[in-house]
mmCIF file of C-alpha atoms and ligand atoms in Angstrom:
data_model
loop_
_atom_site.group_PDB
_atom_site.id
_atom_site.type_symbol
_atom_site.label_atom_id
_atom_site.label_comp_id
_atom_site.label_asym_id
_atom_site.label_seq_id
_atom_site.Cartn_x
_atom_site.Cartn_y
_atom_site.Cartn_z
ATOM 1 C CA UNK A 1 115.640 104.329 78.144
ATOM 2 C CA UNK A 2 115.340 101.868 80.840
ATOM 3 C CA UNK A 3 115.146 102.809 84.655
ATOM 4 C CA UNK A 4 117.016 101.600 87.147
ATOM 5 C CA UNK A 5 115.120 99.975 90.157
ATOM 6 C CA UNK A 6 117.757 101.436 92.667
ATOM 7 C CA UNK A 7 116.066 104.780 90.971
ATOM 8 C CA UNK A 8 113.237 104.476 92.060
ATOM 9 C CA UNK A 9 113.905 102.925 95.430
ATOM 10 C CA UNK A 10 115.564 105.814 96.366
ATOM 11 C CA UNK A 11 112.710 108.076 95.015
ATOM 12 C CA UNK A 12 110.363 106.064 97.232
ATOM 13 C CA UNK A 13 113.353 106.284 100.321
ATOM 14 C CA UNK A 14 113.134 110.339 99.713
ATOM 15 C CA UNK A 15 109.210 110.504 99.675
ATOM 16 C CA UNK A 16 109.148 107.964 103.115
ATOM 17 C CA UNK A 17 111.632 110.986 104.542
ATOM 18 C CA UNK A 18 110.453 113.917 103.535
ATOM 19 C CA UNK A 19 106.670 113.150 104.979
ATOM 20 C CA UNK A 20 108.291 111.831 108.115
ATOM 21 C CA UNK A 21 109.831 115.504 108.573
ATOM 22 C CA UNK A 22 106.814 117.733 107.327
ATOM 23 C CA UNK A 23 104.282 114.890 110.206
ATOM 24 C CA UNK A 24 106.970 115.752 112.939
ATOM 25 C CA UNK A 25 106.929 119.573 112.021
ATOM 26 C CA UNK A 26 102.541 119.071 111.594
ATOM 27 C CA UNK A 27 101.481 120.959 115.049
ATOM 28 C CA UNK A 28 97.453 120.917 114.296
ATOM 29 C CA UNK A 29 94.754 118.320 113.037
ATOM 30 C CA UNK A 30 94.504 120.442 109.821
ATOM 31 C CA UNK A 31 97.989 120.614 108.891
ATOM 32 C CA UNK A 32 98.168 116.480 109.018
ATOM 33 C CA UNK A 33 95.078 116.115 106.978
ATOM 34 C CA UNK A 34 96.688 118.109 104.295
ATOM 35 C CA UNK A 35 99.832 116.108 104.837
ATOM 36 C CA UNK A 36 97.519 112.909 104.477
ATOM 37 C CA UNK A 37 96.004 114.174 101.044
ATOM 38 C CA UNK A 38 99.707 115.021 99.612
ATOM 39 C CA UNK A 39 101.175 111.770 100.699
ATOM 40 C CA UNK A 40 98.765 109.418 100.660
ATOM 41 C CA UNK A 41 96.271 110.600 98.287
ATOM 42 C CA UNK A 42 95.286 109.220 94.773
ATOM 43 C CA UNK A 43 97.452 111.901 93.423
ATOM 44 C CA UNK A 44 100.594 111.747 95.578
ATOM 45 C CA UNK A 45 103.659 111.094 94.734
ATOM 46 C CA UNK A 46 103.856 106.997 95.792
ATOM 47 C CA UNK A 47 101.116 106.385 92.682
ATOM 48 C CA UNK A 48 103.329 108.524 90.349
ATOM 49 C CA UNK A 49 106.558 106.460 90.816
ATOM 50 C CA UNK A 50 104.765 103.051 90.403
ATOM 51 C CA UNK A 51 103.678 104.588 87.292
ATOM 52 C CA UNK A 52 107.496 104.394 85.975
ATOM 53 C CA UNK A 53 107.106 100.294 86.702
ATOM 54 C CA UNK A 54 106.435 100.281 83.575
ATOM 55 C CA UNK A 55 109.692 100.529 82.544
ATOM 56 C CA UNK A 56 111.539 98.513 85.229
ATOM 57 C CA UNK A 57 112.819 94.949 84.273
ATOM 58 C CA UNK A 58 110.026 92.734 84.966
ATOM 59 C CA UNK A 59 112.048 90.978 87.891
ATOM 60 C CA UNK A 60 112.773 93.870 89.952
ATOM 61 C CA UNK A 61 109.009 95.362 90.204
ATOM 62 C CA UNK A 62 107.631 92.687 92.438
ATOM 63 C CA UNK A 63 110.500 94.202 94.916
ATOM 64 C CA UNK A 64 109.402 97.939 94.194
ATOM 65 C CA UNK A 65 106.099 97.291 94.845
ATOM 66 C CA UNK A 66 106.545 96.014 97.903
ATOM 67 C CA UNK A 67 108.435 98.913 99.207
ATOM 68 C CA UNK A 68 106.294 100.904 97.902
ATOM 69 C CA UNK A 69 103.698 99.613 100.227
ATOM 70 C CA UNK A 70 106.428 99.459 103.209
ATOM 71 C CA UNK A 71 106.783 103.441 102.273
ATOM 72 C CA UNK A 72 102.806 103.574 102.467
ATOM 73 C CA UNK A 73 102.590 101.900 105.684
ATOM 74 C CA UNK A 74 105.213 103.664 107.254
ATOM 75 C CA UNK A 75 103.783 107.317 106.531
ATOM 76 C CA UNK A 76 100.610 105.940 107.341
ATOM 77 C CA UNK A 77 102.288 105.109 110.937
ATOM 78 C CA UNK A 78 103.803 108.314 111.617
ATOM 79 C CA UNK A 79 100.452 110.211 110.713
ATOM 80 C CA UNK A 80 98.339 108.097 113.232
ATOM 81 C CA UNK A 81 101.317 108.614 116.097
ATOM 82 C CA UNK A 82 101.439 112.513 115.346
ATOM 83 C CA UNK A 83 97.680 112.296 115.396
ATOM 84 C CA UNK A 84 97.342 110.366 118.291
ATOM 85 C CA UNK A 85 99.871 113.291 120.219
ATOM 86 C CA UNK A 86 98.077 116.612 118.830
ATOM 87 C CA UNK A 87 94.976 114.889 119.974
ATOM 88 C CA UNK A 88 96.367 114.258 123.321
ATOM 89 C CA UNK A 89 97.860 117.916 122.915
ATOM 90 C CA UNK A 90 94.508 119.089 122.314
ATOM 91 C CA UNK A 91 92.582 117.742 125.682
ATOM 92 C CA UNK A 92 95.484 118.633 127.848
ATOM 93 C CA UNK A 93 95.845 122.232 126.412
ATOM 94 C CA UNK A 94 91.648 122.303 127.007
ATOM 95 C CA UNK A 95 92.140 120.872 130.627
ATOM 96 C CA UNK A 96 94.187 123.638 131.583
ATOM 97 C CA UNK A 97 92.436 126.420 129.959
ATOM 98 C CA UNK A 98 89.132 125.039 131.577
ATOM 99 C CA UNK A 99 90.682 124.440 135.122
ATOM 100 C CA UNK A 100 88.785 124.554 138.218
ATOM 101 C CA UNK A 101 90.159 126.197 141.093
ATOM 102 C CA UNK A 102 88.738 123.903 144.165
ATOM 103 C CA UNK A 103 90.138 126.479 146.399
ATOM 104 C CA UNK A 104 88.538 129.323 145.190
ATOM 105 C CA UNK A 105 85.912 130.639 147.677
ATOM 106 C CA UNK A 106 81.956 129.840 146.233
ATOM 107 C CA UNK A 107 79.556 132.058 145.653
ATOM 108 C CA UNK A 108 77.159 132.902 148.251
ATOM 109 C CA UNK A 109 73.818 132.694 147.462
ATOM 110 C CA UNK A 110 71.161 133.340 150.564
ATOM 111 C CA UNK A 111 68.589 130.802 150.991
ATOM 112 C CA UNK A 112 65.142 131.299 150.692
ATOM 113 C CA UNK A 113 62.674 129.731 152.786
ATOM 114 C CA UNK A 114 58.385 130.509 153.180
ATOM 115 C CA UNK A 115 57.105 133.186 155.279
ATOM 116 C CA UNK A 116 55.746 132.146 158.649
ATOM 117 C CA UNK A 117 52.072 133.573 157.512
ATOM 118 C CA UNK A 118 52.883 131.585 154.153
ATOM 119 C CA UNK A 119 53.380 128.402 155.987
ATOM 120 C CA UNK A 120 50.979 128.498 158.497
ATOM 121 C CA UNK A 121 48.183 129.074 155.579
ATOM 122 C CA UNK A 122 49.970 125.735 153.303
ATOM 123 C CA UNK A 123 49.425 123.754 156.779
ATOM 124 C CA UNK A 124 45.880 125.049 157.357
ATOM 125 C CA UNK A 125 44.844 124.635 153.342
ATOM 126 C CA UNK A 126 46.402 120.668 153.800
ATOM 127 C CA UNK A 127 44.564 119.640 156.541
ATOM 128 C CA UNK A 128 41.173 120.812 155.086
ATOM 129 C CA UNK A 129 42.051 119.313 151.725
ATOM 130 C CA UNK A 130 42.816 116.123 154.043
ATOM 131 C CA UNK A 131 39.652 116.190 155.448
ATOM 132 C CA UNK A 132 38.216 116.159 151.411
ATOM 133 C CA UNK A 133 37.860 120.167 151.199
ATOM 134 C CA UNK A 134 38.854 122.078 148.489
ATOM 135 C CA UNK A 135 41.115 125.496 148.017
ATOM 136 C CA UNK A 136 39.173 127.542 146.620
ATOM 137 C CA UNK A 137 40.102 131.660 146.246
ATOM 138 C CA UNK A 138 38.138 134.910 145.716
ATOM 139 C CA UNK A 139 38.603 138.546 144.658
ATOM 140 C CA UNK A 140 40.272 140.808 147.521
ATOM 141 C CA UNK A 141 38.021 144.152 146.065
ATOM 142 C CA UNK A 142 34.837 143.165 146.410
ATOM 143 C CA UNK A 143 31.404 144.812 146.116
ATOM 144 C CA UNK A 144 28.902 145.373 149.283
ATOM 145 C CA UNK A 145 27.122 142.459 148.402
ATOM 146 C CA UNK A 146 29.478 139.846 147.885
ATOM 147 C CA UNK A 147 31.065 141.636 151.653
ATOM 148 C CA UNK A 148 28.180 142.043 153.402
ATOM 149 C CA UNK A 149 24.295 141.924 151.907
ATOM 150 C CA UNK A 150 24.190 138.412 150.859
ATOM 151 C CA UNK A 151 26.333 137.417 154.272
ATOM 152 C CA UNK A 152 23.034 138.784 155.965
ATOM 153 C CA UNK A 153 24.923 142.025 157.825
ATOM 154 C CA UNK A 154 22.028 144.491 157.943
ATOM 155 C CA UNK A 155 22.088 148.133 156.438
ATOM 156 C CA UNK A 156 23.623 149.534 159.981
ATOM 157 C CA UNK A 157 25.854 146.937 161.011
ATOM 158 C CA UNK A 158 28.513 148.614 162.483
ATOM 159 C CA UNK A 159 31.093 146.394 160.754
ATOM 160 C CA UNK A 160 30.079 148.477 157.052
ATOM 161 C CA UNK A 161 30.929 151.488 159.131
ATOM 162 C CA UNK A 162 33.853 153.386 157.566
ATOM 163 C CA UNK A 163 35.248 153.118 160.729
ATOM 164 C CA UNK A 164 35.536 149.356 159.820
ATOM 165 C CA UNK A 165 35.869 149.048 156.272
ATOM 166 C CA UNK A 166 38.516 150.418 153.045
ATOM 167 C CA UNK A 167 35.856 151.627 151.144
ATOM 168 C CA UNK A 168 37.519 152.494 147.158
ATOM 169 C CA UNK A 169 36.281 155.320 145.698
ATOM 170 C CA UNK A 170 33.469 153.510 143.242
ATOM 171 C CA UNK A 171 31.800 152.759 145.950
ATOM 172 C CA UNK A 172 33.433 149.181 145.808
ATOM 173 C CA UNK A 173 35.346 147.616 148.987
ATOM 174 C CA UNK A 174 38.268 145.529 150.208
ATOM 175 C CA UNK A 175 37.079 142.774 151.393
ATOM 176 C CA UNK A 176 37.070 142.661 155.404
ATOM 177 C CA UNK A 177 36.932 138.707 155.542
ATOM 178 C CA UNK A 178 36.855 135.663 153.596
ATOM 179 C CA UNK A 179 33.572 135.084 154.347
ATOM 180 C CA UNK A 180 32.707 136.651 150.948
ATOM 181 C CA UNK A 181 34.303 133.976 149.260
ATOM 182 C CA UNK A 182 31.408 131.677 150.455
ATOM 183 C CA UNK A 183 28.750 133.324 148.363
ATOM 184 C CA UNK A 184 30.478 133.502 145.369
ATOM 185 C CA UNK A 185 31.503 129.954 145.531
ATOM 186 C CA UNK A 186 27.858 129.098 146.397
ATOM 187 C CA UNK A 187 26.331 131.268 143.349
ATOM 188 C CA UNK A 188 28.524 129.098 141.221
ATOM 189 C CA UNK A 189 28.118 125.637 142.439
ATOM 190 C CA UNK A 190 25.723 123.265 143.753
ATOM 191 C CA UNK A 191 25.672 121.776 146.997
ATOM 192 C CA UNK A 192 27.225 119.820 148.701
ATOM 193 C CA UNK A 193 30.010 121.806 149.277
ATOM 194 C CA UNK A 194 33.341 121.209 151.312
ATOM 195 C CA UNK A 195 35.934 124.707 150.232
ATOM 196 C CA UNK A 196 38.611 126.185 152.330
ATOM 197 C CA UNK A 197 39.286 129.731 151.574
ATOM 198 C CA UNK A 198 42.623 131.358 151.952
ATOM 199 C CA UNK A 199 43.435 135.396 151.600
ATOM 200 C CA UNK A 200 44.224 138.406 152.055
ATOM 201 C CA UNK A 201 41.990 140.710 154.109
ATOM 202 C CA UNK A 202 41.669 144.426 154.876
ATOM 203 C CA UNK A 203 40.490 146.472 157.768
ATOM 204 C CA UNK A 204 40.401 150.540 158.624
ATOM 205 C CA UNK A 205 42.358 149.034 162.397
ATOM 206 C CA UNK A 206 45.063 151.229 164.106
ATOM 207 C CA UNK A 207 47.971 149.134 163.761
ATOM 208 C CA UNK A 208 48.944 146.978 166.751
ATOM 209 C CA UNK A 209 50.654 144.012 168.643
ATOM 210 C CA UNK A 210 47.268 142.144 167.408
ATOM 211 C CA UNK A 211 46.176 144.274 164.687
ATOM 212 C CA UNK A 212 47.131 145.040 161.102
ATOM 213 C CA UNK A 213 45.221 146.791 158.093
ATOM 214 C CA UNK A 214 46.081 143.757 155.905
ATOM 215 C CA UNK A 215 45.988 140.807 157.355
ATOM 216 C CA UNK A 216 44.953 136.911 156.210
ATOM 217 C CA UNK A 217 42.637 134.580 157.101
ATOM 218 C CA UNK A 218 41.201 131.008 156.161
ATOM 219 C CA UNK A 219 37.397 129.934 155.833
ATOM 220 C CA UNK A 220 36.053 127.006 155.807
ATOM 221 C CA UNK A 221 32.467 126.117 154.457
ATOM 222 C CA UNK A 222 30.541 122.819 154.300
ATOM 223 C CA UNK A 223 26.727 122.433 153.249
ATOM 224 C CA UNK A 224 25.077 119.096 152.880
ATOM 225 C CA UNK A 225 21.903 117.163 153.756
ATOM 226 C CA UNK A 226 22.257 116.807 157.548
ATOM 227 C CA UNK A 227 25.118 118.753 158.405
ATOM 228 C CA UNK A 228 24.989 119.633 162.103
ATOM 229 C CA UNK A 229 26.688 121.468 164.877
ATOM 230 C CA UNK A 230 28.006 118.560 166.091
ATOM 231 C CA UNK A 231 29.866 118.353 162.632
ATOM 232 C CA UNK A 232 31.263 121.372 162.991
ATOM 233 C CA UNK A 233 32.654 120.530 166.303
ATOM 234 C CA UNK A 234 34.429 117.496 164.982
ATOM 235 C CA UNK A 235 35.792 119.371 161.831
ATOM 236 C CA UNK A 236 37.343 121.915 164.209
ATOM 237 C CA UNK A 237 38.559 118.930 166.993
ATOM 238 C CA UNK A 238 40.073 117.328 163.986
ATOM 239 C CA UNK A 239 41.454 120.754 162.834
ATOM 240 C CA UNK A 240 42.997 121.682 165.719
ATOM 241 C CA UNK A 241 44.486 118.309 166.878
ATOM 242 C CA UNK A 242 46.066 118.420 162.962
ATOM 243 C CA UNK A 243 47.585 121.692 164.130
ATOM 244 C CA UNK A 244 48.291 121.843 167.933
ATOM 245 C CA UNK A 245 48.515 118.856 168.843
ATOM 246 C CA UNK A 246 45.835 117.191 171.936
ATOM 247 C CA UNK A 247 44.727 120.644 173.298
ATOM 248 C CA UNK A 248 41.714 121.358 175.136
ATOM 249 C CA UNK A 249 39.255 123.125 173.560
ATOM 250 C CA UNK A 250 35.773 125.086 174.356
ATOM 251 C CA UNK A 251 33.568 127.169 172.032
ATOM 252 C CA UNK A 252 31.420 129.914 173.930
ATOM 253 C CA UNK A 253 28.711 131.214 172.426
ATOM 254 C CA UNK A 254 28.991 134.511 169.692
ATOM 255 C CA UNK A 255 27.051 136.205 166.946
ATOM 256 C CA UNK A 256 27.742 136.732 163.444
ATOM 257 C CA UNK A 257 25.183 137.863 161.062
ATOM 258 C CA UNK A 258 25.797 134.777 158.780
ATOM 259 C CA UNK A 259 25.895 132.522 161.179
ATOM 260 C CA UNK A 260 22.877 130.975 163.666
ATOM 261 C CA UNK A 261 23.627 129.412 166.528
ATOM 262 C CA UNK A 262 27.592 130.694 166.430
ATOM 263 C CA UNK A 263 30.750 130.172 168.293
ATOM 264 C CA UNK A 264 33.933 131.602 169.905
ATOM 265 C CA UNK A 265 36.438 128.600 169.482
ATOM 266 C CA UNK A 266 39.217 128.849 172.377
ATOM 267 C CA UNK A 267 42.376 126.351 173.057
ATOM 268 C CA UNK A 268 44.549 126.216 175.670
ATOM 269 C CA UNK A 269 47.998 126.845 175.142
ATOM 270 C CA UNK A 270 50.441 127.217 177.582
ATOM 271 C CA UNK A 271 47.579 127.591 180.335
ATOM 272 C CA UNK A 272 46.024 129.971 178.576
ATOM 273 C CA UNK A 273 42.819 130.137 176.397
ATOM 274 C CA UNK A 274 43.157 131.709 173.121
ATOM 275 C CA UNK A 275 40.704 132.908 170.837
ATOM 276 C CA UNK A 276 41.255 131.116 167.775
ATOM 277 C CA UNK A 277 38.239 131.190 165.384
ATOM 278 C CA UNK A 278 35.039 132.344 164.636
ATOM 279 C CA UNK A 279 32.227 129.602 163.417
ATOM 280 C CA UNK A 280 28.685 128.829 162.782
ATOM 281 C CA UNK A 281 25.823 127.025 161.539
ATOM 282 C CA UNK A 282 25.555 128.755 158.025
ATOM 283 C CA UNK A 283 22.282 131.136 158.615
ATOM 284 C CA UNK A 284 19.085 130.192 156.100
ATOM 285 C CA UNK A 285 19.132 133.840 154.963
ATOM 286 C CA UNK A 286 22.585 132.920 153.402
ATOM 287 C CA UNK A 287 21.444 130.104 151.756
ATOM 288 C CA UNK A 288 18.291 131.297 150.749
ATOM 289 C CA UNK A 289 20.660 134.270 148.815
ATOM 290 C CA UNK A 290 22.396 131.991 147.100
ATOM 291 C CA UNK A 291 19.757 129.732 146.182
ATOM 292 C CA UNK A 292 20.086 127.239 148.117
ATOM 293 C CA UNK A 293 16.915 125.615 149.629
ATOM 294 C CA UNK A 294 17.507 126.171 153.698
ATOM 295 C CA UNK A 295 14.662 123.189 154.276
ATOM 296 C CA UNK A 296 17.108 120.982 152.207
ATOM 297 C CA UNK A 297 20.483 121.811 153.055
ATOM 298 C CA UNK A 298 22.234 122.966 156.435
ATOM 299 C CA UNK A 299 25.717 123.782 156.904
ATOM 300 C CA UNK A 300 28.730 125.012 159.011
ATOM 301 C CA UNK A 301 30.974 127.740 158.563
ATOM 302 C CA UNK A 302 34.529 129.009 160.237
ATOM 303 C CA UNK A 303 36.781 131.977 159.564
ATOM 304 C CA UNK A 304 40.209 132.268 161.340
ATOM 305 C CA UNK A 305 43.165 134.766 161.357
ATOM 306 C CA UNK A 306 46.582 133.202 160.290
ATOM 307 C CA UNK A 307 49.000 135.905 162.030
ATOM 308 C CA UNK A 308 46.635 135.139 164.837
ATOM 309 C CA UNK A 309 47.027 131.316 164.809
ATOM 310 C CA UNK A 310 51.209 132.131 163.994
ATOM 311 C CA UNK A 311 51.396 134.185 166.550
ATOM 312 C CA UNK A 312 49.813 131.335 169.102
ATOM 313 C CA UNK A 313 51.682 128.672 167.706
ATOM 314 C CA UNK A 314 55.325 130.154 167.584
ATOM 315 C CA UNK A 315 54.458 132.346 170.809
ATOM 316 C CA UNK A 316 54.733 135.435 168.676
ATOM 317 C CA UNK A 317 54.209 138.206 170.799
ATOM 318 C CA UNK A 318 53.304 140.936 168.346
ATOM 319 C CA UNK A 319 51.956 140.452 164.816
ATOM 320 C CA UNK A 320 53.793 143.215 163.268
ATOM 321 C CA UNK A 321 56.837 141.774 163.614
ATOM 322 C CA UNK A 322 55.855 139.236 160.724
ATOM 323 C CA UNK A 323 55.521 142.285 158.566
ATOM 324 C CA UNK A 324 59.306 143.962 159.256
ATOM 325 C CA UNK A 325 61.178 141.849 156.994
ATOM 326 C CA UNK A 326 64.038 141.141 159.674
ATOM 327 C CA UNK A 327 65.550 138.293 158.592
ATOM 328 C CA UNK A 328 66.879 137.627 162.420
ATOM 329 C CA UNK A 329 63.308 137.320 162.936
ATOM 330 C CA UNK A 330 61.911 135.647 159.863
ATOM 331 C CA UNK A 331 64.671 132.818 159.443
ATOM 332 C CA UNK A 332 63.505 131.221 162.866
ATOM 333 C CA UNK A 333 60.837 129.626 161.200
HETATM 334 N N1 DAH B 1 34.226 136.497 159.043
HETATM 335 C C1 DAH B 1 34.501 136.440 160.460
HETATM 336 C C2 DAH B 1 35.481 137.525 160.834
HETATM 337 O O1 DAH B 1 36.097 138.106 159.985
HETATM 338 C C3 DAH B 1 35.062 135.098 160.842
HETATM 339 C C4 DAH B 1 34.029 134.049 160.757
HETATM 340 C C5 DAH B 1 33.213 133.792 161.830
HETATM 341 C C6 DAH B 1 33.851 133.345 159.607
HETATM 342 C C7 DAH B 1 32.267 132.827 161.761
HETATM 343 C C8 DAH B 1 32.891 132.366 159.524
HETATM 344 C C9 DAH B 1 32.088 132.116 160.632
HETATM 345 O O2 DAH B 1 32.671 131.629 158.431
HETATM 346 O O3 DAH B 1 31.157 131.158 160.543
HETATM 347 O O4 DAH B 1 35.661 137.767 161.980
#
């Protein structure tokens, strides 16, 4: 039995229509893949009517097979279109889910910024470290050596008087200055030495406009070959200028057991002078506890109070404000 070419043109007409309707009705990706595989795939049904070619009159299956491939071509043109809609489909519908309203009011969130104390110890620490220092930190519970002994305060200085000094209950301390930071950077390391020392301190004071129980200061230390008083004085000119700007300055004399000669420093601020550190030529009886050969090596020595030099520089009148965590207060700075 021979077949009739119009046969299978008509065959191929019906395959060309019915994937045009089933790509049209396709509403996802994964439904027009399938529809790819059954149409266009090695086992679709374009393949199985070439295979009755065969039987076609020699003249007319040039003509078949070219509609055949006219069939191909136009499924293969509908799929991309419906493709190239569903993935249009597909961003818009994902546009709109993921919509931003511009209008919408933002989230607050409150803004941070460095406590005044905070601050004024960063701009302290970076000047020393300018002037080729280094930060160096120690233990806030210390022992009665590190405190006191080996910072040559004799056995009745008034200053280990529990009047004075948090004493725990193991007979250890918290530590009433920096200073002790000195010695145990001094046990470690051999001279020369250039350290700045920032912490947190602790005295048995009734709380006032100038006092608090914990409170912060910043040492500085340098021993060398040479070092003299009229180092110190240009460390602390340098210091200050760095801080405050061209103020006059004046140093009276003072005592502090780890200190020999030592000194008041004052400025004038506002036309008035302020007490604003304590400082020293580093006593031999310090040195000599740390090992240190005094004949060798001399040194200088400061200790300040950072609410103190806060208070002075942002006209503060009373420390404890820095303390009440009132933001009207605390975001001035
Ligand atoms: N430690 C002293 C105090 O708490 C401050 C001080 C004075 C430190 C003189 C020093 C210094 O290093 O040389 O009042």
């Amino acid at each position: 039995m021979t077949v009739q070419s119009t046969d299978l043109e008509a065959q191929l007409d019906a395959i060309r229509q019915e994937a045009q309707q089933a790509l049209t009705a396709a509403d996802t990706l994964e439904q027009l893949e399938q529809l790819r595989v059954k149409y266009l795939g090695k086992k679709g049904p374009i393949p199985q009517v070439l295979g009755g070619m065969g039987k076609l009159d020699p003249a007319d299956r040039p003509r078949i097979g070219a509609r055949a491939n006219e069939v191909k071509d136009a499924i293969q043109q509908d799929l991309d279109r419906r493709r190239t809609d569903l993935q249009a489909a597909q961003i818009q519908a994902q546009l709109e889910a993921e919509t931003l309203d511009v209008t919408m009011p933002g989230v607050y969130t409150p803004q941070g910024r460095v406590h005044p104390v905070n601050a004024m110890t960063d701009r302290v620490v970076d000047i020393f470290v300018g002037l080729g220092y280094t930060d160096v930190e120690g233990p806030e519970m210390e022992t009665d050596y590190y405190n006191f002994e080996a910072l040559n305060f004799p056995p009745d200085h008034p200053a280990r008087d529990m009047q004075d000094t948090l004493f725990l209950p193991d007979g250890n301390l918290l530590r009433t200055h920096t200073s002790s930071v000195q010695i145990r950077y001094m046990e470690a390391n051999d001279p020369p030495v250039r350290i700045v020392m920032p912490g947190r301190c602790y005295r048995r004071d009734t709380v006032d406009a100038t006092h608090t129980a914990v409170f912060h200061q910043i040492e500085f230390l340098a021993i060398d070959e040479g070092l003299t008083f009229t180092d110190l004085k240009g460390t602390i000119r340098e210091f200050l200028t760095q801080l405050f700007g061209e103020v006059p300055i004046r140093m009276r004399p003072s005592f502090f057991p780890f200190t020999e000669p030592s000194a008041e420093v004052d400025l004038q601020w506002k036309g008035r002078w302020l007490e604003i550190m304590g400082c020293g030529m580093v006593d031999p009886n310090v040195l000599k506890s740390v090992g240190y050969d005094p004949e060798v090596y001399t040194g200088f020595a400061g200790g300040m109070g950072v609410e103190r030099l806060a208070a002075v520089l942002h006209e503060i009148d009373d420390i404890r404000r820095l303390y009440t965590s009132d933001l009207r207060f605390l975001q001035q700075f």
